[in-house]
PDB file of C-alpha atoms and ligand atoms in Angstrom:
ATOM      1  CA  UNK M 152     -14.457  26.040  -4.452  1.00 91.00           C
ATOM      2  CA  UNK M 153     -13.241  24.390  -1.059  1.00 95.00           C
ATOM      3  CA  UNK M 154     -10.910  21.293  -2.036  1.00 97.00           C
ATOM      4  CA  UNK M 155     -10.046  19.200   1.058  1.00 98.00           C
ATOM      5  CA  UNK M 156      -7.347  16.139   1.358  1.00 98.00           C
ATOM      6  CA  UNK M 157      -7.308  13.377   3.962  1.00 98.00           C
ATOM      7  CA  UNK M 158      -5.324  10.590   4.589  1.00 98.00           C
ATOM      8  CA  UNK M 159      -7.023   7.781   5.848  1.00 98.00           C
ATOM      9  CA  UNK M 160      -4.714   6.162   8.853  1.00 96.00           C
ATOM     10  CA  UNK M 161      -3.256   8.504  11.006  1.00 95.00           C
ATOM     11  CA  UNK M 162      -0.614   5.399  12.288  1.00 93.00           C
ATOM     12  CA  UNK M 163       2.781   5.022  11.010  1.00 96.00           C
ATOM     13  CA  UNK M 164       2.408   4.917   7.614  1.00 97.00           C
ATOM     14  CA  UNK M 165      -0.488   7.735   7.299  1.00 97.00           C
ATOM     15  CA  UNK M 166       2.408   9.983   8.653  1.00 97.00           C
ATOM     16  CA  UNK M 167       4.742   9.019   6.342  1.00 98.00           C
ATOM     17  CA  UNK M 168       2.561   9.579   3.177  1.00 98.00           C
ATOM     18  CA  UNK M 169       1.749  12.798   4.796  1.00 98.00           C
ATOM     19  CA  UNK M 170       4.683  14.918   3.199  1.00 98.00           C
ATOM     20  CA  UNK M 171       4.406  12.953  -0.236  1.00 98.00           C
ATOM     21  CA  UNK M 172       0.831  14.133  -0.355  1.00 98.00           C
ATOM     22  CA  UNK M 173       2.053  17.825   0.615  1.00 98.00           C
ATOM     23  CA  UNK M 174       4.520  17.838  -1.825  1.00 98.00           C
ATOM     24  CA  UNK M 175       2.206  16.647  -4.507  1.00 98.00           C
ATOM     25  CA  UNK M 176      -0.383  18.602  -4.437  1.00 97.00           C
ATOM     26  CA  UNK M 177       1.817  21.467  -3.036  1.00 97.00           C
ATOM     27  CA  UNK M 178      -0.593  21.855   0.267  1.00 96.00           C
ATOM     28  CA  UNK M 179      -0.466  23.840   3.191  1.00 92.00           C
ATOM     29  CA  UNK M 180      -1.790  22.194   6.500  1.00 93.00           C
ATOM     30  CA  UNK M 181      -4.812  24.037   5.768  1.00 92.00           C
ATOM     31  CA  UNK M 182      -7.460  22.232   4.459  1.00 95.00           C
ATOM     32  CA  UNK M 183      -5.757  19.010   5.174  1.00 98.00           C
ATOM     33  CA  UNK M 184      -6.539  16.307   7.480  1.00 97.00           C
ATOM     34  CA  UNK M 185      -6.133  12.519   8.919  1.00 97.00           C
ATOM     35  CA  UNK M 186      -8.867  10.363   9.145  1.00 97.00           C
ATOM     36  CA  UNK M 187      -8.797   8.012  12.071  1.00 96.00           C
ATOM     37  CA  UNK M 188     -11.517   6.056  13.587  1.00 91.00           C
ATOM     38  CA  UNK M 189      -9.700   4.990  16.746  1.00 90.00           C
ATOM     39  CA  UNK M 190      -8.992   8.794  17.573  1.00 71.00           C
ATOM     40  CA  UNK M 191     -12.090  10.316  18.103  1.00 60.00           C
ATOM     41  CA  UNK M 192     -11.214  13.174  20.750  1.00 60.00           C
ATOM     42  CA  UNK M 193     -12.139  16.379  18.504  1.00 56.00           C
ATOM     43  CA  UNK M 194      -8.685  18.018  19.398  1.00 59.00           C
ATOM     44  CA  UNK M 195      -6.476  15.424  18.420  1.00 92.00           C
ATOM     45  CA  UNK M 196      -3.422  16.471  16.405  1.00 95.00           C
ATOM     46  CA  UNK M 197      -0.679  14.260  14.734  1.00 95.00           C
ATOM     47  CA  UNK M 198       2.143  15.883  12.944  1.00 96.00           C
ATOM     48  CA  UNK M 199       0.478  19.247  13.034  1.00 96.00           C
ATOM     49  CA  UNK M 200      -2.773  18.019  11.393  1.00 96.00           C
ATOM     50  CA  UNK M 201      -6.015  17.945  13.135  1.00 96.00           C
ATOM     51  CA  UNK M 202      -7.441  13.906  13.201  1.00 96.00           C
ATOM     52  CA  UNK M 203     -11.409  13.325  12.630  1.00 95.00           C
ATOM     53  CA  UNK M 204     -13.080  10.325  12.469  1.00 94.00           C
ATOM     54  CA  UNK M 205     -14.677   9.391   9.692  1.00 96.00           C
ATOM     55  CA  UNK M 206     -18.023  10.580  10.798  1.00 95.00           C
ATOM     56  CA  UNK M 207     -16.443  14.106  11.200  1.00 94.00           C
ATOM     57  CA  UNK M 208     -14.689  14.043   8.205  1.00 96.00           C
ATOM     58  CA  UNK M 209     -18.019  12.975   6.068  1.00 97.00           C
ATOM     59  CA  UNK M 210     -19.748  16.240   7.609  1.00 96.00           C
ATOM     60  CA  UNK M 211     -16.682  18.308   7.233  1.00 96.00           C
ATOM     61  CA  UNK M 212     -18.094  21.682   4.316  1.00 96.00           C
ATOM     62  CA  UNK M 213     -16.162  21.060   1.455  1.00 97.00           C
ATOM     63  CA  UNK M 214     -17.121  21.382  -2.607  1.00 97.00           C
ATOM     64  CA  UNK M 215     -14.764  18.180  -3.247  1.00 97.00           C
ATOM     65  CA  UNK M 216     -12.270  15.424  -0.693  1.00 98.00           C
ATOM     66  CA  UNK M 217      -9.887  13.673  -2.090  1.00 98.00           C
ATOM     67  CA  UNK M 218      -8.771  10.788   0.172  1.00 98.00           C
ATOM     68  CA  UNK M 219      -5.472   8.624  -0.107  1.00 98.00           C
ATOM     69  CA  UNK M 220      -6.196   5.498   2.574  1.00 98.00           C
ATOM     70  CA  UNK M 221      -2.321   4.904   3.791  1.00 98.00           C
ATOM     71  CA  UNK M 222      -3.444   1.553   5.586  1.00 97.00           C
ATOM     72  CA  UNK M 223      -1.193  -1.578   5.222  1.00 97.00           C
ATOM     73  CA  UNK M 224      -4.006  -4.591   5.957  1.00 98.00           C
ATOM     74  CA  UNK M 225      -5.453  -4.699   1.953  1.00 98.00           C
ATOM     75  CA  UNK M 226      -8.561  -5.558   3.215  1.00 98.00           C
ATOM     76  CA  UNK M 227      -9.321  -3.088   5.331  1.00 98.00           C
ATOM     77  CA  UNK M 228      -7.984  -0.792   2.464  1.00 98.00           C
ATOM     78  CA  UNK M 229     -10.384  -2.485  -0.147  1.00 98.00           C
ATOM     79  CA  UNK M 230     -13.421  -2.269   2.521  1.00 98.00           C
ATOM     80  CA  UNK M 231     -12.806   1.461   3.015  1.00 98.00           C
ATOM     81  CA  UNK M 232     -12.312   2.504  -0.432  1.00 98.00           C
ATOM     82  CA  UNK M 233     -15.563   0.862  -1.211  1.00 98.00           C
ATOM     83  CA  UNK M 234     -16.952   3.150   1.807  1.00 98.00           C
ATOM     84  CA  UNK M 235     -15.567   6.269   0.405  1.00 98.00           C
ATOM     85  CA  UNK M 236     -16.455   6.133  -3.317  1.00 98.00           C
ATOM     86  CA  UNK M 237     -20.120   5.013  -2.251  1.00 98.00           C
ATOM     87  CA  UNK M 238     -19.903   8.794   0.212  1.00 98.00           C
ATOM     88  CA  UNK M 239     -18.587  10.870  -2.997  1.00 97.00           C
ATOM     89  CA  UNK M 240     -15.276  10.709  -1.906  1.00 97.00           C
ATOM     90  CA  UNK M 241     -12.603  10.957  -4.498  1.00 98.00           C
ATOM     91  CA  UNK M 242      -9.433   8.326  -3.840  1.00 98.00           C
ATOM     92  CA  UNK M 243      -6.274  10.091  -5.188  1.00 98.00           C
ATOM     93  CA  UNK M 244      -2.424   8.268  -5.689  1.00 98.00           C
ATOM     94  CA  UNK M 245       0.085   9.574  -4.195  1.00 98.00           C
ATOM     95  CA  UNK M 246       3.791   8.934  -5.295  1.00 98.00           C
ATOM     96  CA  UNK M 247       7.059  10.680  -4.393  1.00 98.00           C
ATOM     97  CA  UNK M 248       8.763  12.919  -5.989  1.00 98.00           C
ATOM     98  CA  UNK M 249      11.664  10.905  -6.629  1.00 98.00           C
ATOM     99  CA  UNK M 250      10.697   7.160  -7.762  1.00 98.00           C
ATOM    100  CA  UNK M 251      11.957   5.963 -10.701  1.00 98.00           C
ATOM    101  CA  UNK M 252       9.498   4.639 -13.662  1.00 98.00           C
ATOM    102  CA  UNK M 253      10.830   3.669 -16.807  1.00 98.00           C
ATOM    103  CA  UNK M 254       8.429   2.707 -19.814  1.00 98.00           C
ATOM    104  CA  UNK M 255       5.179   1.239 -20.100  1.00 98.00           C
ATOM    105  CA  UNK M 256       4.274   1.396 -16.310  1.00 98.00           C
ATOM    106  CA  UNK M 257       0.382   1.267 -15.545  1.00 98.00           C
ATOM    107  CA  UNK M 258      -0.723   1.788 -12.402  1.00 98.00           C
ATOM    108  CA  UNK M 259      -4.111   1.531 -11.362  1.00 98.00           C
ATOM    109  CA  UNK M 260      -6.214   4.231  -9.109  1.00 97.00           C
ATOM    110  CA  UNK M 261      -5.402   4.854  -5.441  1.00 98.00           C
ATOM    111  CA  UNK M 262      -1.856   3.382  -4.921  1.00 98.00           C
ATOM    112  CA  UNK M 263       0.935   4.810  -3.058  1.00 98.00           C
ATOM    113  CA  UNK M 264       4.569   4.744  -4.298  1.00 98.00           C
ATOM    114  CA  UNK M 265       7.128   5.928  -1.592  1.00 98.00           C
ATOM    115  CA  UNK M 266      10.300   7.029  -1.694  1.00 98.00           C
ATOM    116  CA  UNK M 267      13.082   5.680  -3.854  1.00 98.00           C
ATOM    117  CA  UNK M 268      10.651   2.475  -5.362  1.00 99.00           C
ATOM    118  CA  UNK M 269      11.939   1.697  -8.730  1.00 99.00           C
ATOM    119  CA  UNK M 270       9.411   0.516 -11.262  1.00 99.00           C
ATOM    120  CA  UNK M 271      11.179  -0.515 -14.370  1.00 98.00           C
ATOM    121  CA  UNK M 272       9.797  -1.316 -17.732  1.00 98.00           C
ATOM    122  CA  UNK M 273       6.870  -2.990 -19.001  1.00 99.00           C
ATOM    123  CA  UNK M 274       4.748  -2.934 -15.271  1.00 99.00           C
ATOM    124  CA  UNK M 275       1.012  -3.822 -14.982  1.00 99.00           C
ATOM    125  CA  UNK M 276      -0.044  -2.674 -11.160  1.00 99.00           C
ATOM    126  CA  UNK M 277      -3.955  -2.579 -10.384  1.00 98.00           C
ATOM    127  CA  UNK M 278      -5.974  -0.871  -8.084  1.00 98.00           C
ATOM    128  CA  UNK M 279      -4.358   0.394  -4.347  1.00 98.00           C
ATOM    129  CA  UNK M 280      -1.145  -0.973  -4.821  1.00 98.00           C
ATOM    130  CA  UNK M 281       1.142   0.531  -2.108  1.00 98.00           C
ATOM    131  CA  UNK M 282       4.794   0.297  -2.332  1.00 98.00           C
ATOM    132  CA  UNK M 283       6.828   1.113   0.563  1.00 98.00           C
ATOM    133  CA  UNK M 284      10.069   2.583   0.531  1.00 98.00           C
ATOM    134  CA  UNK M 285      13.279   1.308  -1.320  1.00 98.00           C
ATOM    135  CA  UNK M 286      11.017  -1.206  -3.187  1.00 98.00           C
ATOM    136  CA  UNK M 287      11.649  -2.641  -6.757  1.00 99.00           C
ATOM    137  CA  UNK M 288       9.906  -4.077  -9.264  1.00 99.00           C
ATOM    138  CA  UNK M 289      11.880  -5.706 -12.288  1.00 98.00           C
ATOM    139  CA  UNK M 290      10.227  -5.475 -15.886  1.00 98.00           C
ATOM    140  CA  UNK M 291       7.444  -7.703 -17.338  1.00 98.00           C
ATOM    141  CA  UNK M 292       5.686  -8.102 -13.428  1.00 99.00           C
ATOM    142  CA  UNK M 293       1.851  -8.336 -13.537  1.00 99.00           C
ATOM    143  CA  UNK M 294       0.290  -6.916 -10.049  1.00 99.00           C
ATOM    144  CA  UNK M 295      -3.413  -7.438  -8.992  1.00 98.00           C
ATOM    145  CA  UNK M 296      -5.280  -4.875  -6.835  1.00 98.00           C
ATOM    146  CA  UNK M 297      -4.718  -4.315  -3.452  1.00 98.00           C
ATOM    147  CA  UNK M 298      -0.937  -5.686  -3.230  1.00 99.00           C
ATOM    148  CA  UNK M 299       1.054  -4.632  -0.322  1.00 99.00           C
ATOM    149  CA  UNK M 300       4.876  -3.792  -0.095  1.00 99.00           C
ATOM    150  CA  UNK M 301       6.979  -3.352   3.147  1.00 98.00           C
ATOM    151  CA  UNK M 302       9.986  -1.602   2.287  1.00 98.00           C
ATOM    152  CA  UNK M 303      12.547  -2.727   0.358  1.00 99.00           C
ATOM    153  CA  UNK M 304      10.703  -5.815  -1.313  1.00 99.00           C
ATOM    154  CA  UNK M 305      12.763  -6.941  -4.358  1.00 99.00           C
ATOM    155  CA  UNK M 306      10.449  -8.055  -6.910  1.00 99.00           C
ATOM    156  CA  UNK M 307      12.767  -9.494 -10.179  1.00 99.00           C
ATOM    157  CA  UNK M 308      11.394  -9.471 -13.069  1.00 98.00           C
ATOM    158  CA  UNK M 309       8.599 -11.907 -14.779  1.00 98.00           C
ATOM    159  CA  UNK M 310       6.560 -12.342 -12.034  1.00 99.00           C
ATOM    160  CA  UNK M 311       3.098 -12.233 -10.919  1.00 99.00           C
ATOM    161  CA  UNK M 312       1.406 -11.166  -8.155  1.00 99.00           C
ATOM    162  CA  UNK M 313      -2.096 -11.856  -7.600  1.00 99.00           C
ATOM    163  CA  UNK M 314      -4.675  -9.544  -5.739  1.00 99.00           C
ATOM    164  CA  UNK M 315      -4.400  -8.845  -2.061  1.00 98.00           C
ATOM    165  CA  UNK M 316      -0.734 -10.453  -1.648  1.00 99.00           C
ATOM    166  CA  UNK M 317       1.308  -8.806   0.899  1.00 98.00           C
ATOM    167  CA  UNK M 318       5.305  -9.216   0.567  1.00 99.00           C
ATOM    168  CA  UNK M 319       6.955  -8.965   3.758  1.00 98.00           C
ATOM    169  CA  UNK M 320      10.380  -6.552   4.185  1.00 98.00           C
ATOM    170  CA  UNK M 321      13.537  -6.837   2.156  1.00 98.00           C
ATOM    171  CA  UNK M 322      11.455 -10.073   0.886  1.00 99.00           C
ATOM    172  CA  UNK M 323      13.358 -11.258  -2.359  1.00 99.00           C
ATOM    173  CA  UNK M 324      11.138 -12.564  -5.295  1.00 99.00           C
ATOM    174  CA  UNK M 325      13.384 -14.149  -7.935  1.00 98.00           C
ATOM    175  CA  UNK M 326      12.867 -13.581 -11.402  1.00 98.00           C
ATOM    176  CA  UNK M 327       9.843 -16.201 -13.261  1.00 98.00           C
ATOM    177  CA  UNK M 328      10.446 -16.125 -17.169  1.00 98.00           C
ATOM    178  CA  UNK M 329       8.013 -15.235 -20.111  1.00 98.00           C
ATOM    179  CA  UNK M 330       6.546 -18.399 -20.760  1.00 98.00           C
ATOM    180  CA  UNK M 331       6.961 -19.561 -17.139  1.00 98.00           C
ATOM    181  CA  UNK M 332       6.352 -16.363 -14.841  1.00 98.00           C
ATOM    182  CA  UNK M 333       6.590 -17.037 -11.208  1.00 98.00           C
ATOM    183  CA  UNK M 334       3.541 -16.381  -9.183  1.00 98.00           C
ATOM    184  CA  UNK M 335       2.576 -14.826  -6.041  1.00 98.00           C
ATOM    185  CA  UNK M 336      -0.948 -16.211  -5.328  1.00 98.00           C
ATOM    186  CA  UNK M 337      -4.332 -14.338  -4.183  1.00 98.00           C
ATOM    187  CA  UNK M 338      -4.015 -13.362  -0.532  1.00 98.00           C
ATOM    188  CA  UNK M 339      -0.219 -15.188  -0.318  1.00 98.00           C
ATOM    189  CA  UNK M 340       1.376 -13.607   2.601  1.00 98.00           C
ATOM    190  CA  UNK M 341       5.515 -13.611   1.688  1.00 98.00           C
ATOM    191  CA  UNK M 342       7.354 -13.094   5.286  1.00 98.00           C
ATOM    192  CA  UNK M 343      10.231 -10.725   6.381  1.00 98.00           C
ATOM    193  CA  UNK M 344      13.315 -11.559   4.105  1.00 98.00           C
ATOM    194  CA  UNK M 345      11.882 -14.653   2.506  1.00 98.00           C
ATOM    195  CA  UNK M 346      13.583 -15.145  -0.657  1.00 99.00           C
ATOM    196  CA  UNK M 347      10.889 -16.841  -3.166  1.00 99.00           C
ATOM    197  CA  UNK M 348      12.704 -19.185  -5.465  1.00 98.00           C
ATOM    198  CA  UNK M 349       8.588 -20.813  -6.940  1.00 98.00           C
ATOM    199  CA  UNK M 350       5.106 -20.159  -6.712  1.00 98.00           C
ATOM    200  CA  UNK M 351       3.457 -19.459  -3.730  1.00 98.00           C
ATOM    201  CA  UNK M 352      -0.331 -20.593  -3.655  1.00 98.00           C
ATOM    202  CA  UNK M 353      -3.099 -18.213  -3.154  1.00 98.00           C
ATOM    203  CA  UNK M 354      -3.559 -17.629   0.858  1.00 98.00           C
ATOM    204  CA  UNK M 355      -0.651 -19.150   1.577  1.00 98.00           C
ATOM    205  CA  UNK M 356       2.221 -17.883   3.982  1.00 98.00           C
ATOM    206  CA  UNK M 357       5.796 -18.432   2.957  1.00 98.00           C
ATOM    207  CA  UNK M 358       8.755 -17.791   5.527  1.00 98.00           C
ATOM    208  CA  UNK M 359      12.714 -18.544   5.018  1.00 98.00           C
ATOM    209  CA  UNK M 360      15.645 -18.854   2.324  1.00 98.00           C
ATOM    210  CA  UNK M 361      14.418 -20.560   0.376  1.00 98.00           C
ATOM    211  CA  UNK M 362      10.732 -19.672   1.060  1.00 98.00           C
ATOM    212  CA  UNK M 363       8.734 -22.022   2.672  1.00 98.00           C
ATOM    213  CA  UNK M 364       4.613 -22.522   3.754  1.00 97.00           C
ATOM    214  CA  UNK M 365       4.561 -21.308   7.420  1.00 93.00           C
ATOM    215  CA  UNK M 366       3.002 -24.233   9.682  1.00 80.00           C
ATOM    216  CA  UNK M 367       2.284 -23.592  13.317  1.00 77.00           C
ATOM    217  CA  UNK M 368       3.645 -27.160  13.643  1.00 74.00           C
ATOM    218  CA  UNK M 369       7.009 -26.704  12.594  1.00 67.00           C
ATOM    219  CA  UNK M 370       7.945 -24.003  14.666  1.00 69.00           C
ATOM    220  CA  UNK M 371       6.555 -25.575  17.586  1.00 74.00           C
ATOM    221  CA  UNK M 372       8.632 -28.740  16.881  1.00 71.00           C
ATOM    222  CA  UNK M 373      11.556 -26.760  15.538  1.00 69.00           C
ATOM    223  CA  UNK M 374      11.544 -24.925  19.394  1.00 71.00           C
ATOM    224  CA  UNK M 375      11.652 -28.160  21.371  1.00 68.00           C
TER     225      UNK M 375
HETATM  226  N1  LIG T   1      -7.921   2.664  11.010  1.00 76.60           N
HETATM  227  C1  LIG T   1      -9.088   3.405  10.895  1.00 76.60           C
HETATM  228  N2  LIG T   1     -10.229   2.782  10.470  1.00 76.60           N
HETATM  229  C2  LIG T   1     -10.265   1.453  10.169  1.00 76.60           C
HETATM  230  C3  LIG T   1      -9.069   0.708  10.287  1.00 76.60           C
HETATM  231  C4  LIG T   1      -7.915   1.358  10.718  1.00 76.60           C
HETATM  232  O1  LIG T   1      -9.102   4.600  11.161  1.00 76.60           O
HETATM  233  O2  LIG T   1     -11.331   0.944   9.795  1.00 76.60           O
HETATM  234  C5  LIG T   1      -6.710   3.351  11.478  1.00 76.60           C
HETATM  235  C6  LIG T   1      -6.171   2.798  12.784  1.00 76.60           C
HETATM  236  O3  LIG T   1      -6.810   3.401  13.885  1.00 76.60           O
HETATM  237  C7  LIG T   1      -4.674   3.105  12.698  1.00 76.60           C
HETATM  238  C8  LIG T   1      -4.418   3.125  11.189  1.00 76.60           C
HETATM  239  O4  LIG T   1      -5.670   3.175  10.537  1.00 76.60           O
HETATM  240  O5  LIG T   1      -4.396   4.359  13.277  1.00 76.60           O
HETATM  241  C9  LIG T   1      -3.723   1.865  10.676  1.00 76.60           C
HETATM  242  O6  LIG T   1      -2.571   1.753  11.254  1.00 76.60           O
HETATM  243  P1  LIG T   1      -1.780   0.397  11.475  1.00 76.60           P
HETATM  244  O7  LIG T   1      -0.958   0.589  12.661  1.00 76.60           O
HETATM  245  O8  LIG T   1      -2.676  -0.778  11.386  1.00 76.60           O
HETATM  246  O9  LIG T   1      -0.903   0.299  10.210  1.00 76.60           O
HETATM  247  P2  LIG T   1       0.164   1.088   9.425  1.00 76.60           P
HETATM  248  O10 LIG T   1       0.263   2.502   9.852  1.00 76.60           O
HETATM  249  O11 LIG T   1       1.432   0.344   9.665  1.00 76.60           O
HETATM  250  O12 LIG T   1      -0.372   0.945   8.041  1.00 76.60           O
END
């Protein structure tokens, strides 16, 4: 039985999944590969692993392909997956070897969990969650599908995030409380270092310390 592995998104991130998935799964670079659309030459190599396209990769021989997609932009990630199951494709998680997960952690299918994320007690994640490295997340948090972590978000404890959020780097999320959780909303975008003191509406971009909606406007004004 032929078992291949891809990750899809041979950028940045795809290459630094790459050894989490090797480890994992304890792989060779044989039988493993990148999927990338925007690097169609048939000899292309990144980090000693040949690159197809998807087409190439969909007519590859194999009995089963298991396919992590390592992309950042959740809807891209969500359109993909959708692509993948509907082609037989099995989406795997990949986490690495040394996160820390305390009790009562769910995590929903396809996510990524890099290096050194914490996940304390009590944690609902859904679907394609991808933590980058030297992220947290405090007990009691509720995560939708498709949430995004740069590295090194700090997300206290009691608070919701809602699907498709993406939290920005070193972005500080303070702690919401049982009966008053704080929440992140659908598709909120929480920038670089923001520190998020209350809720942040669905679609909405926060920015600052404390956190504040993003308007073209302001900055404009604030650069005259
Ligand atoms: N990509 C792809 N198919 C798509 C969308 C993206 O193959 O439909 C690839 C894209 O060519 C790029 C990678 O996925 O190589 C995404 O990398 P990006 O730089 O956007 O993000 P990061 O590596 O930071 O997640």
């Amino acid at each position: 039985m032929k078992i291949v592995y891809a990750i899809y998104g041979a950028s940045g991130y795809g290459r630094e999944v790459l050894p989490l998935l090797k480890r994992q799964f304890n792989l060779s670079n044989e039988n493993l590969f990148f999927i990338d659309d925007a690097k169609n030459e048939s000899a292309a190599i990144v980090n000693s692993i040949p690159v197809l396209n998807y087409q190439r990769f969909l007519n590859l021989e194999a009995d089963c392909k298991n396919v992590v997609v390592a992309i950042a932009n959740s809807r891209i990630r969500e359109d993909l997956s959708k692509k993948l199951i509907e082609d037989g494709m099995q989406l795997i998680s990949v986490e690495a070897d040394n996160i820390v997960k305390y009790d009562e952690v769910s995590i929903g299918s396809s996510s990524i969990i890099s290096a050194f994320v914490t996940l304390t007690s009590n944690i609902s994640i859904g679907e394609s969650f991808q933590a980058n490295i030297y992220s947290y997340v405090g007990h009691d948090c509720v995560i939708g599908d498709y949430v995004t972590f740069a590295p090194a978000v700090k997300c206290n404890g009691n608070v919701i995030i809602e699907d498709h959020a993406y939290i920005g780097t070193g972005a500080i999320i303070k702690q919401g409380t049982p009966s008053r959780p704080l929440r992140i909303g659908a598709g909120a975008i929480v920038g670089m270092g923001a520190v998020v003191t209350k809720d942040v509406p669905p679609g909405v971009t926060v920015i600052g310390n404390p956190a504040r909606p993003f308007s073209k406007e302001a900055l404009r004004n604030e650069r005259k």
